[in-house]
XYZ file of C-alpha atoms in Angstrom:
355
model
C -117.285 -16.780 -14.475
C -118.665 -20.026 -16.256
C -117.167 -19.798 -19.684
C -113.544 -19.032 -17.571
C -114.001 -22.009 -15.127
C -115.505 -24.629 -17.578
C -115.583 -23.786 -21.521
C -117.099 -26.878 -22.415
C -120.713 -26.365 -19.932
C -120.721 -23.083 -21.006
C -121.364 -24.382 -24.616
C -123.564 -26.970 -23.816
C -125.601 -24.459 -21.828
C -125.003 -22.197 -24.865
C -126.174 -25.046 -27.342
C -128.970 -25.720 -24.728
C -130.792 -21.823 -24.354
C -130.506 -21.390 -28.700
C -132.390 -24.762 -29.546
C -135.243 -23.482 -27.098
C -134.916 -19.944 -28.516
C -135.016 -22.220 -31.900
C -138.148 -23.706 -30.661
C -139.530 -20.870 -29.491
C -139.481 -18.373 -33.126
C -140.298 -21.859 -34.876
C -143.310 -22.327 -33.009
C -144.133 -18.624 -33.048
C -143.517 -18.351 -37.135
C -146.365 -21.457 -37.998
C -148.852 -20.840 -40.060
C -152.157 -19.641 -37.674
C -153.825 -22.479 -39.710
C -152.020 -25.189 -37.631
C -153.083 -22.983 -34.683
C -157.351 -23.047 -35.474
C -157.442 -25.239 -38.222
C -159.453 -27.480 -35.017
C -161.505 -24.817 -35.060
C -165.278 -25.579 -36.687
C -167.002 -23.498 -39.567
C -168.661 -20.861 -38.872
C -172.412 -21.708 -39.799
C -174.299 -18.943 -42.346
C -177.340 -18.002 -42.741
C -179.069 -16.020 -46.354
C -181.574 -13.224 -46.204
C -184.142 -15.236 -47.046
C -183.035 -17.817 -44.356
C -183.629 -15.241 -41.289
C -187.001 -13.270 -42.879
C -188.565 -16.674 -43.016
C -187.622 -17.891 -39.175
C -187.875 -14.695 -37.615
C -189.965 -12.344 -36.307
C -190.277 -9.394 -34.023
C -192.394 -10.879 -31.489
C -189.167 -13.304 -30.927
C -187.002 -10.372 -29.802
C -188.984 -8.561 -27.553
C -188.807 -10.473 -24.322
C -185.078 -11.201 -24.756
C -184.709 -7.218 -25.511
C -186.270 -6.582 -22.791
C -183.986 -9.035 -20.957
C -180.889 -6.524 -21.842
C -182.719 -3.948 -21.392
C -182.687 -5.299 -17.940
C -178.832 -6.100 -17.211
C -177.641 -3.040 -19.610
C -179.101 -0.579 -16.705
C -177.811 -2.926 -14.302
C -174.122 -2.723 -15.710
C -174.495 -6.036 -16.591
C -173.579 -5.654 -20.757
C -170.821 -4.120 -22.181
C -172.028 -1.771 -25.032
C -168.909 0.433 -26.407
C -169.732 3.212 -28.701
C -170.566 2.486 -31.920
C -168.631 2.918 -34.571
C -169.549 5.706 -37.352
C -167.901 5.080 -40.716
C -169.132 7.444 -43.844
C -168.668 7.031 -47.560
C -168.056 10.050 -49.476
C -169.931 10.412 -52.509
C -166.673 10.590 -55.312
C -167.057 9.269 -58.585
C -166.358 5.207 -57.856
C -168.031 5.272 -54.174
C -170.470 6.207 -51.880
C -172.674 8.544 -50.982
C -173.321 5.708 -47.931
C -172.771 5.584 -44.041
C -171.543 2.550 -42.056
C -172.645 2.076 -38.441
C -170.584 -0.680 -36.460
C -172.221 -1.726 -33.072
C -171.875 -4.550 -30.461
C -172.353 -6.161 -27.079
C -171.996 -9.120 -24.700
C -175.057 -9.203 -22.496
C -173.612 -11.043 -18.846
C -174.484 -15.010 -19.331
C -175.365 -15.251 -21.958
C -174.160 -17.178 -24.336
C -172.309 -15.628 -27.192
C -171.660 -12.482 -27.893
C -172.469 -10.698 -31.293
C -170.885 -7.673 -33.676
C -173.051 -5.358 -35.951
C -171.701 -3.691 -39.660
C -174.364 -2.402 -40.318
C -174.954 0.614 -43.920
C -177.432 3.223 -44.731
C -178.558 5.013 -47.419
C -176.621 3.717 -50.916
C -178.933 5.103 -52.856
C -176.256 5.747 -55.719
C -176.328 2.646 -56.448
C -179.328 1.294 -57.971
C -180.326 -1.237 -55.814
C -180.681 -1.554 -52.282
C -179.411 1.052 -50.629
C -177.987 -0.560 -47.816
C -177.273 -4.325 -46.259
C -175.781 -5.240 -43.008
C -174.266 -8.522 -41.380
C -174.444 -10.044 -37.894
C -171.313 -12.065 -36.336
C -172.835 -13.651 -33.427
C -169.460 -15.598 -31.236
C -169.205 -17.838 -28.952
C -169.357 -16.807 -25.476
C -166.708 -20.021 -24.225
C -165.060 -20.743 -26.836
C -164.487 -16.998 -28.642
C -164.990 -18.231 -32.171
C -167.609 -17.453 -34.977
C -170.466 -19.400 -34.566
C -172.610 -17.694 -37.006
C -172.941 -15.838 -39.725
C -175.789 -13.878 -40.567
C -176.405 -11.913 -43.626
C -179.916 -9.913 -42.827
C -179.203 -6.474 -44.743
C -180.763 -4.496 -41.468
C -183.622 -7.233 -40.858
C -181.966 -8.347 -37.643
C -181.388 -4.415 -36.913
C -185.154 -3.433 -37.945
C -186.722 -6.325 -35.577
C -184.455 -5.487 -32.764
C -185.630 -1.793 -33.038
C -188.891 -3.366 -32.917
C -188.757 -4.704 -29.871
C -187.688 -1.594 -28.700
C -190.393 0.276 -29.786
C -192.616 -2.728 -28.687
C -190.912 -2.306 -25.014
C -191.763 1.056 -24.941
C -195.398 0.818 -25.874
C -195.880 -1.891 -22.996
C -194.074 0.558 -20.554
C -195.096 3.929 -21.287
C -198.602 3.712 -23.816
C -201.253 4.787 -22.816
C -204.899 5.150 -24.823
C -206.179 2.622 -28.104
C -204.908 4.797 -30.882
C -201.210 4.921 -32.083
C -200.009 6.427 -34.940
C -196.934 6.260 -37.673
C -195.489 9.140 -39.326
C -193.038 7.113 -41.782
C -193.746 3.978 -43.649
C -191.374 2.188 -44.104
C -189.298 -0.542 -42.995
C -189.108 -0.015 -39.400
C -192.674 1.771 -39.747
C -194.342 -1.648 -39.953
C -192.088 -3.462 -37.723
C -192.787 -1.234 -34.570
C -196.560 -1.876 -36.367
C -195.670 -5.768 -35.361
C -194.448 -4.455 -32.535
C -197.043 -2.828 -30.988
C -199.727 -5.833 -32.567
C -197.780 -8.842 -29.807
C -197.911 -6.274 -26.925
C -200.575 -3.842 -27.472
C -203.174 -6.407 -29.750
C -206.536 -4.218 -30.407
C -205.735 -0.467 -30.910
C -206.091 1.441 -34.480
C -204.056 2.591 -36.684
C -203.377 6.063 -37.964
C -200.554 6.566 -39.966
C -198.579 9.638 -42.071
C -195.316 9.845 -44.501
C -194.252 12.851 -45.721
C -193.289 10.765 -49.019
C -196.565 9.476 -49.618
C -196.206 5.605 -48.907
C -198.774 6.077 -45.841
C -201.624 5.265 -47.816
C -200.314 1.798 -49.387
C -198.581 1.412 -45.679
C -202.169 1.530 -44.008
C -204.594 -1.231 -46.486
C -201.177 -3.123 -46.073
C -201.146 -3.490 -42.436
C -204.502 -3.623 -41.629
C -204.417 -6.555 -43.987
C -201.356 -8.474 -41.678
C -202.031 -7.487 -38.732
C -206.394 -7.298 -38.354
C -206.894 -4.025 -37.211
C -207.686 -0.827 -38.458
C -205.357 1.606 -40.158
C -206.495 5.032 -41.465
C -203.924 7.027 -43.849
C -203.795 10.722 -41.987
C -203.708 13.936 -44.606
C -201.128 15.649 -42.416
C -198.995 14.863 -39.770
C -200.366 17.088 -37.879
C -203.828 15.524 -38.159
C -202.440 12.475 -38.009
C -200.601 13.767 -34.398
C -203.729 15.233 -33.009
C -205.263 11.499 -33.323
C -202.593 9.085 -31.569
C -202.404 8.349 -28.270
C -199.397 6.681 -28.672
C -197.095 8.488 -31.903
C -193.786 6.412 -33.384
C -191.860 8.698 -36.069
C -188.705 6.670 -37.533
C -187.783 9.379 -39.920
C -184.486 9.481 -41.969
C -184.458 12.260 -39.217
C -183.184 15.814 -41.939
C -187.093 17.732 -40.407
C -188.120 17.461 -37.007
C -191.521 15.901 -37.634
C -194.091 16.620 -34.729
C -194.935 19.779 -33.141
C -195.730 20.581 -29.237
C -199.396 22.559 -30.268
C -200.300 18.916 -31.901
C -199.901 16.425 -29.163
C -202.473 15.002 -26.942
C -201.374 15.908 -23.333
C -200.839 12.644 -22.392
C -199.462 11.884 -26.166
C -196.260 8.857 -26.228
C -193.601 9.301 -28.370
C -190.854 6.874 -29.143
C -188.967 8.391 -31.556
C -186.539 6.028 -33.425
C -185.591 7.735 -36.658
C -182.080 9.842 -34.951
C -178.690 7.525 -34.657
C -176.628 10.450 -35.887
C -175.141 13.245 -34.649
C -176.846 15.269 -37.953
C -180.416 13.684 -37.250
C -182.759 15.447 -35.463
C -187.060 13.612 -35.300
C -188.728 16.218 -31.873
C -188.462 19.510 -31.310
C -186.881 20.447 -28.177
C -189.752 22.248 -26.474
C -190.948 18.856 -27.287
C -187.999 17.041 -25.587
C -188.506 19.303 -22.498
C -191.444 18.953 -21.810
C -191.693 15.714 -21.878
C -190.494 12.622 -18.962
C -187.922 12.003 -21.337
C -186.594 8.559 -21.380
C -183.260 7.320 -23.113
C -182.323 3.365 -24.449
C -178.745 4.525 -23.136
C -177.966 8.111 -22.410
C -174.114 8.369 -23.205
C -175.148 7.177 -26.684
C -178.470 9.846 -26.805
C -176.984 12.161 -25.778
C -174.150 11.940 -28.681
C -176.141 10.924 -31.836
C -180.387 10.612 -30.418
C -182.924 13.349 -30.105
C -181.567 14.358 -26.536
C -178.347 15.771 -28.169
C -180.338 18.004 -29.142
C -181.850 19.268 -26.402
C -177.938 20.066 -25.195
C -176.557 21.679 -27.983
C -179.381 24.883 -27.405
C -179.397 24.033 -23.447
C -183.055 23.236 -23.234
C -181.977 19.856 -20.968
C -179.245 18.312 -19.764
C -178.319 15.100 -19.133
C -179.390 15.623 -15.631
C -183.048 16.219 -16.715
C -182.799 13.026 -18.043
C -185.715 10.607 -16.065
C -184.764 7.502 -16.854
C -182.532 5.120 -18.735
C -185.479 2.447 -20.443
C -184.291 -0.352 -18.732
C -184.572 1.257 -14.788
C -188.112 0.347 -15.619
C -188.212 -2.426 -17.560
C -186.121 -3.932 -14.581
C -188.928 -2.089 -11.683
C -186.278 0.628 -10.393
C -187.956 3.523 -11.612
C -191.918 3.217 -12.694
C -192.942 3.976 -16.046
C -195.985 5.554 -16.567
C -197.489 7.507 -14.010
C -200.616 9.807 -14.909
C -201.140 11.566 -17.741
C -197.200 13.019 -18.370
C -195.467 13.536 -22.167
C -193.704 11.288 -22.603
C -190.278 11.207 -25.456
C -188.618 7.280 -25.772
C -185.593 8.190 -27.527
C -183.854 5.504 -29.432
C -181.349 5.299 -31.146
C -180.366 1.401 -30.674
C -178.222 -0.350 -28.440
C -175.587 -2.920 -28.834
C -177.499 -4.982 -25.808
C -180.297 -5.384 -28.647
C -178.006 -6.075 -31.368
C -176.125 -9.198 -28.847
C -179.557 -10.229 -27.717
C -181.371 -10.697 -31.417
C -178.164 -12.427 -32.335
C -178.780 -14.550 -29.415
C -182.482 -15.212 -30.383
C -181.161 -15.708 -34.375
C -178.672 -18.290 -32.960
C -180.724 -20.459 -30.511
C -183.062 -20.502 -33.575
C -181.897 -21.331 -36.502
C -177.606 -22.257 -35.331
C -179.060 -25.814 -32.757
């Protein structure tokens, strides 16, 4: 109608529309650098700086708060992503985990990439990077080349929190005496300074572990001749083995034992026999996760437990919704590692190093 009645107006309107369309196309075609040029570059932190600056004691309070909020539904934690690098002539074998999360109200959120079991390379068996993001601007604040050190700290912090709420007795045992065993011992010292340590490692590293941790922490450590002997002497047991086979037996345990296990984080791993899990007050860090990649997965698979048998998630005890230890019951705390912990240690690292 416009073209028939007012051809010049029609031509003018068409030109205006074409001009607007051209501007829109031009704006969308601009390189991304024009849009993001003003954003500051993220700060970079190398491994040595991180190791010198952070300790497990720094993380315990923030990780406990993250567990509380996780139980209250105030943390966005997606399920972990697992990438398997199969062994070929040119790569692998190895595994990669991608985790992350945001704790409501925090100034940052974190995404972590961690690799493990790259033994064929002849170098370190894995590595890791934390990317800490600004929760206001959406821009990256810092990139932490932590090579699993921050992952170990947040795992150790969870172990300390479990000891705080579920432990009983003064003898603490460690099955598996690698990096996680050491950070668990440091976390135990932060929570319960006066304990006696006993340890055993299938690879024979327990003698060195006992000597070094005793010197570092100022508490006595005794290397035991077997896992059975170590369990029989322990009130609390930390297990942090590769998870390729179970490492305790029900008959070895004191009736009031607390088992804090962190070795299972994939569907192929299991440290604790299902009869121990069934007999225990079972506590998860995140049930939707432990049922898929933690100890609970094995008990569900053989029919000895269901998710309904989970006593609590650890955050429900941290925030007072449920009691922790109530008497002489056997307790298992299943720590698979959550994105909430990664978000918490990312915030700790940024607060301490970024500013």
